[in-house]
Coordinates of C-alpha atoms in Angstrom, one line a residue:
X30 CA 128.6 -45.9 275.4
X31 CA 132.6 -44.8 275.0
X32 CA 134.4 -43.6 272.0
X33 CA 136.6 -46.3 270.3
X34 CA 137.1 -44.6 266.9
X35 CA 138.6 -40.7 267.3
X36 CA 139.0 -38.4 264.0
X37 CA 140.8 -35.4 264.7
X38 CA 141.5 -32.7 262.6
X39 CA 142.6 -35.2 260.0
X40 CA 143.9 -33.6 256.9
X41 CA 145.2 -35.4 253.7
X42 CA 146.8 -33.7 250.4
X43 CA 147.6 -36.0 246.9
X44 CA 150.7 -34.9 244.8
X45 CA 149.2 -35.4 241.2
X46 CA 151.3 -36.6 238.0
X47 CA 151.8 -33.0 237.4
X48 CA 152.8 -32.0 240.6
X49 CA 150.0 -30.2 242.0
X50 CA 148.4 -30.3 245.6
X51 CA 145.0 -31.3 245.6
X52 CA 143.2 -31.7 249.2
X53 CA 141.0 -34.5 250.1
X54 CA 140.5 -34.2 253.7
X55 CA 140.6 -30.5 255.7
X56 CA 140.3 -31.1 259.2
X57 CA 137.7 -33.5 259.5
X58 CA 136.2 -34.6 263.3
X59 CA 134.3 -37.3 264.5
X60 CA 134.1 -39.8 267.2
X61 CA 132.7 -43.4 266.6
X62 CA 131.4 -45.3 269.6
X63 CA 131.1 -48.7 270.5
X64 CA 129.0 -51.1 268.8
X65 CA 127.3 -48.0 266.5
X66 CA 126.3 -48.0 262.5
X67 CA 127.8 -45.0 261.3
X68 CA 127.8 -43.9 257.5
X69 CA 129.8 -41.3 255.7
X70 CA 127.9 -39.3 252.5
X71 CA 129.1 -36.7 250.6
X72 CA 129.3 -35.1 247.3
X73 CA 131.7 -37.3 244.9
X74 CA 135.2 -36.8 245.7
X75 CA 134.8 -35.5 249.0
X76 CA 137.2 -37.6 250.5
X77 CA 135.1 -39.9 252.6
X78 CA 137.0 -43.1 250.9
X79 CA 140.4 -41.5 251.8
X80 CA 139.2 -40.7 255.4
X81 CA 138.6 -44.5 255.8
X82 CA 141.7 -45.4 254.7
X83 CA 143.0 -43.5 257.4
X84 CA 141.5 -45.1 259.4
X85 CA 142.2 -48.5 258.3
X86 CA 146.1 -47.3 258.4
X87 CA 146.4 -48.0 254.5
X88 CA 146.6 -44.1 254.2
X89 CA 148.7 -41.3 256.3
X90 CA 147.0 -38.4 257.9
X91 CA 149.1 -34.8 256.8
X92 CA 148.0 -33.4 259.7
X93 CA 145.5 -34.4 262.7
X94 CA 145.3 -38.0 264.1
X95 CA 143.3 -41.2 263.8
X96 CA 143.4 -43.6 266.8
X97 CA 141.3 -46.5 267.9
X98 CA 141.4 -46.8 271.7
X99 CA 144.0 -44.5 272.1
X100 CA 146.0 -46.1 269.6
X101 CA 147.4 -43.6 266.6
X102 CA 146.6 -45.8 263.4
X103 CA 149.7 -45.6 261.1
X104 CA 149.3 -48.7 260.3
X105 CA 146.9 -51.6 259.9
X106 CA 145.4 -52.7 263.0
X107 CA 144.3 -56.3 263.8
X108 CA 140.6 -54.9 265.7
X109 CA 140.0 -52.6 262.5
X110 CA 138.9 -55.1 259.7
X111 CA 138.1 -53.5 256.0
X112 CA 135.6 -54.7 253.5
X113 CA 136.5 -52.7 249.6
X114 CA 134.1 -51.6 247.0
X115 CA 135.9 -53.7 244.5
X116 CA 135.6 -57.7 244.5
X117 CA 139.2 -58.2 246.3
X118 CA 138.5 -62.1 247.1
X119 CA 141.3 -64.3 244.9
X120 CA 140.0 -65.9 241.9
X121 CA 142.6 -68.9 242.3
X122 CA 141.5 -69.9 245.8
X123 CA 138.2 -71.6 247.1
X124 CA 136.0 -69.3 249.2
X125 CA 136.7 -71.1 251.9
X126 CA 140.7 -70.5 251.7
X127 CA 139.7 -66.5 250.9
X128 CA 138.1 -66.5 254.3
X129 CA 141.1 -68.3 255.8
X130 CA 143.3 -65.7 254.3
X131 CA 143.8 -62.8 256.9
X132 CA 144.5 -65.6 259.5
X133 CA 147.1 -67.2 257.5
X134 CA 148.9 -64.0 258.0
X135 CA 148.4 -64.2 261.5
X136 CA 149.7 -67.2 261.5
X137 CA 146.8 -69.4 262.7
X138 CA 147.1 -72.9 262.4
X139 CA 145.0 -74.7 260.2
X140 CA 142.7 -76.2 262.0
X141 CA 141.6 -73.2 264.1
X142 CA 142.1 -70.8 260.5
X143 CA 139.7 -73.7 259.2
X144 CA 137.2 -73.4 262.0
X145 CA 137.0 -70.3 262.2
X146 CA 136.7 -69.1 258.2
X147 CA 133.9 -72.1 258.6
X148 CA 132.2 -70.5 261.1
X149 CA 131.3 -66.7 259.5
X150 CA 130.9 -68.7 256.2
X151 CA 127.9 -69.8 257.8
X152 CA 126.9 -66.3 259.7
X153 CA 127.2 -65.2 256.0
X154 CA 125.1 -68.1 254.7
X155 CA 127.9 -69.2 252.3
X156 CA 128.2 -72.8 254.0
X157 CA 127.8 -74.8 251.0
X158 CA 129.8 -73.1 249.0
X159 CA 133.1 -73.7 250.5
X160 CA 134.7 -75.5 248.1
X161 CA 133.4 -72.9 245.0
X162 CA 135.7 -70.7 243.6
X163 CA 135.3 -67.0 243.0
X164 CA 133.9 -67.0 239.3
X165 CA 131.3 -69.4 240.3
X166 CA 129.7 -66.9 242.5
X167 CA 127.4 -63.9 241.9
X168 CA 128.6 -59.9 243.0
X169 CA 126.4 -60.5 246.1
X170 CA 128.0 -63.8 246.6
X171 CA 131.3 -62.9 246.4
X172 CA 130.9 -59.7 248.5
X173 CA 129.5 -61.8 251.0
X174 CA 132.8 -63.7 251.4
X175 CA 134.7 -61.0 251.6
X176 CA 132.6 -59.8 254.8
X177 CA 133.2 -63.0 255.9
X178 CA 137.2 -62.5 255.6
X179 CA 137.0 -59.4 257.3
X180 CA 135.3 -60.6 260.3
X181 CA 137.1 -64.1 260.4
X182 CA 140.2 -61.9 262.2
X183 CA 137.6 -60.9 264.7
X184 CA 138.2 -57.2 264.1
X185 CA 135.7 -54.8 266.8
X186 CA 135.7 -51.9 263.7
X187 CA 134.7 -52.8 260.5
X188 CA 134.9 -50.5 257.4
X189 CA 133.0 -50.8 254.6
X190 CA 133.9 -49.0 251.6
X191 CA 130.7 -48.6 249.2
X192 CA 130.5 -52.4 249.5
X193 CA 127.1 -52.5 247.4
X194 CA 127.7 -50.1 245.2
X195 CA 128.5 -52.3 241.9
X196 CA 125.5 -54.4 242.8
X197 CA 121.9 -54.7 241.0
X198 CA 119.4 -53.1 242.9
X199 CA 117.3 -56.0 244.5
X200 CA 120.7 -57.5 245.3
X201 CA 122.2 -54.3 247.3
X202 CA 118.2 -54.5 249.0
X203 CA 119.2 -58.3 250.2
X204 CA 122.9 -57.8 251.1
X205 CA 121.7 -54.5 253.2
X206 CA 119.7 -56.8 255.0
X207 CA 121.9 -59.3 255.4
X208 CA 124.7 -56.6 256.7
X209 CA 122.2 -55.3 259.8
X210 CA 121.3 -59.3 260.4
X211 CA 125.6 -59.9 260.8
X212 CA 126.3 -56.5 262.8
X213 CA 122.8 -57.2 265.3
X214 CA 124.4 -60.6 265.7
X215 CA 128.2 -59.9 266.0
X216 CA 128.2 -56.4 267.7
X217 CA 130.4 -55.1 265.7
X218 CA 131.8 -51.0 265.4
X219 CA 130.6 -50.9 261.2
X220 CA 131.7 -47.6 259.4
X221 CA 130.3 -47.5 256.1
X222 CA 130.7 -44.9 253.0
X223 CA 128.3 -44.8 250.2
X224 CA 126.8 -42.4 247.6
X225 CA 123.2 -43.1 248.8
X226 CA 121.2 -41.3 251.2
X227 CA 118.8 -44.0 251.0
X228 CA 121.2 -46.8 252.3
X229 CA 122.6 -44.4 254.9
X230 CA 119.3 -44.4 256.4
X231 CA 118.4 -47.5 256.1
X232 CA 121.5 -48.7 257.9
X233 CA 122.5 -46.0 260.2
X234 CA 122.3 -44.9 263.8
X235 CA 124.2 -41.9 262.7
X236 CA 125.0 -40.7 259.2
X237 CA 128.2 -38.1 258.9
X238 CA 127.1 -35.6 256.3
X239 CA 131.1 -34.3 254.2
X240 CA 131.4 -31.3 252.6
X241 CA 132.6 -31.1 249.1
X242 CA 136.1 -31.8 248.7
X243 CA 138.0 -30.8 250.4
X244 CA 135.6 -32.4 252.6
X245 CA 135.0 -32.3 256.4
X246 CA 132.5 -32.9 258.7
X247 CA 129.9 -30.2 258.1
X248 CA 126.8 -32.6 260.3
X249 CA 125.8 -35.6 261.9
X250 CA 122.5 -36.3 261.9
X251 CA 120.7 -39.0 264.4
X252 CA 118.4 -41.3 262.8
X253 CA 115.8 -41.9 265.2
X254 CA 114.4 -45.1 263.5
X255 CA 113.7 -48.3 264.4
X256 CA 114.9 -51.6 262.2
X257 CA 113.8 -52.7 260.4
X258 CA 113.3 -49.4 258.2
X259 CA 110.3 -48.6 256.7
X260 CA 111.5 -46.9 253.1
X261 CA 107.4 -45.4 253.0
X262 CA 107.6 -44.4 256.5
X263 CA 106.7 -40.6 256.4
X264 CA 110.0 -39.3 258.4
X265 CA 112.9 -41.4 256.6
X266 CA 111.0 -39.7 253.5
X267 CA 111.7 -36.1 255.2
X268 CA 115.4 -37.0 256.5
X269 CA 116.3 -38.4 253.1
X270 CA 115.0 -34.9 251.3
X271 CA 117.0 -33.0 254.4
X272 CA 120.2 -34.8 253.4
X273 CA 120.1 -34.4 249.6
X274 CA 119.1 -30.5 250.2
X275 CA 122.1 -30.2 252.2
X276 CA 124.4 -32.3 249.5
X277 CA 122.9 -30.2 247.0
X278 CA 123.9 -26.9 248.6
X279 CA 127.4 -28.4 249.0
X280 CA 127.9 -28.8 245.7
X281 CA 126.6 -26.0 243.6
X282 CA 128.9 -24.3 246.9
X283 CA 131.8 -26.1 245.1
X284 CA 130.8 -24.7 242.0
X285 CA 130.6 -28.6 240.6
X286 CA 127.6 -28.4 239.2

């Protein structure tokens, strides 16, 4: 299967208010195949979200390249959608109008964007809430709307930055199952950042484990478990322990614990 996203020796630093340069990502390398589900995990502050924003074209790498199908991702690309950690739906717009937002930016005619928005609301199970406002929805429902909005522009790659981080444990598990269903039905390529090793193992076909800051990809772990996955499987537990050991080693080596 072909690789469609290439991250080659990507580095990124930020300047603090005091004028100090802080390296966030250092010579990160990763290749993503079409249609696969990849999770990025790593110690807090290791540059996972920064790397995702570079792929999204929302940040510029200081060195190296992030490309999609050979095209440099120097700005947002129509084929690359993103779901943020925060509930990013607009409070003054209905659910339906929120999902239409990206299509409006693309200049789609109203009838066409409504038809597409209704399709993706159906995909995420939110059709009957089309005329509701975000304040009337639970956190999980608002995140479903954000996913539908990202999918409505029909991106080939869906980037997700801790999309379920603010949800309670039970809702998070339900949303993980929903995301797997959507991934199977749409065939999108998904790259998801998470702090949860359990979430990464439940979702991903491959897990990229990053080092402590400045982050680089230390190891890529294939997950040889079929979906739906059983959290009580001994192999699941063994892989969880292995990744946690790597993360602990990184934190201790960096002197952050």
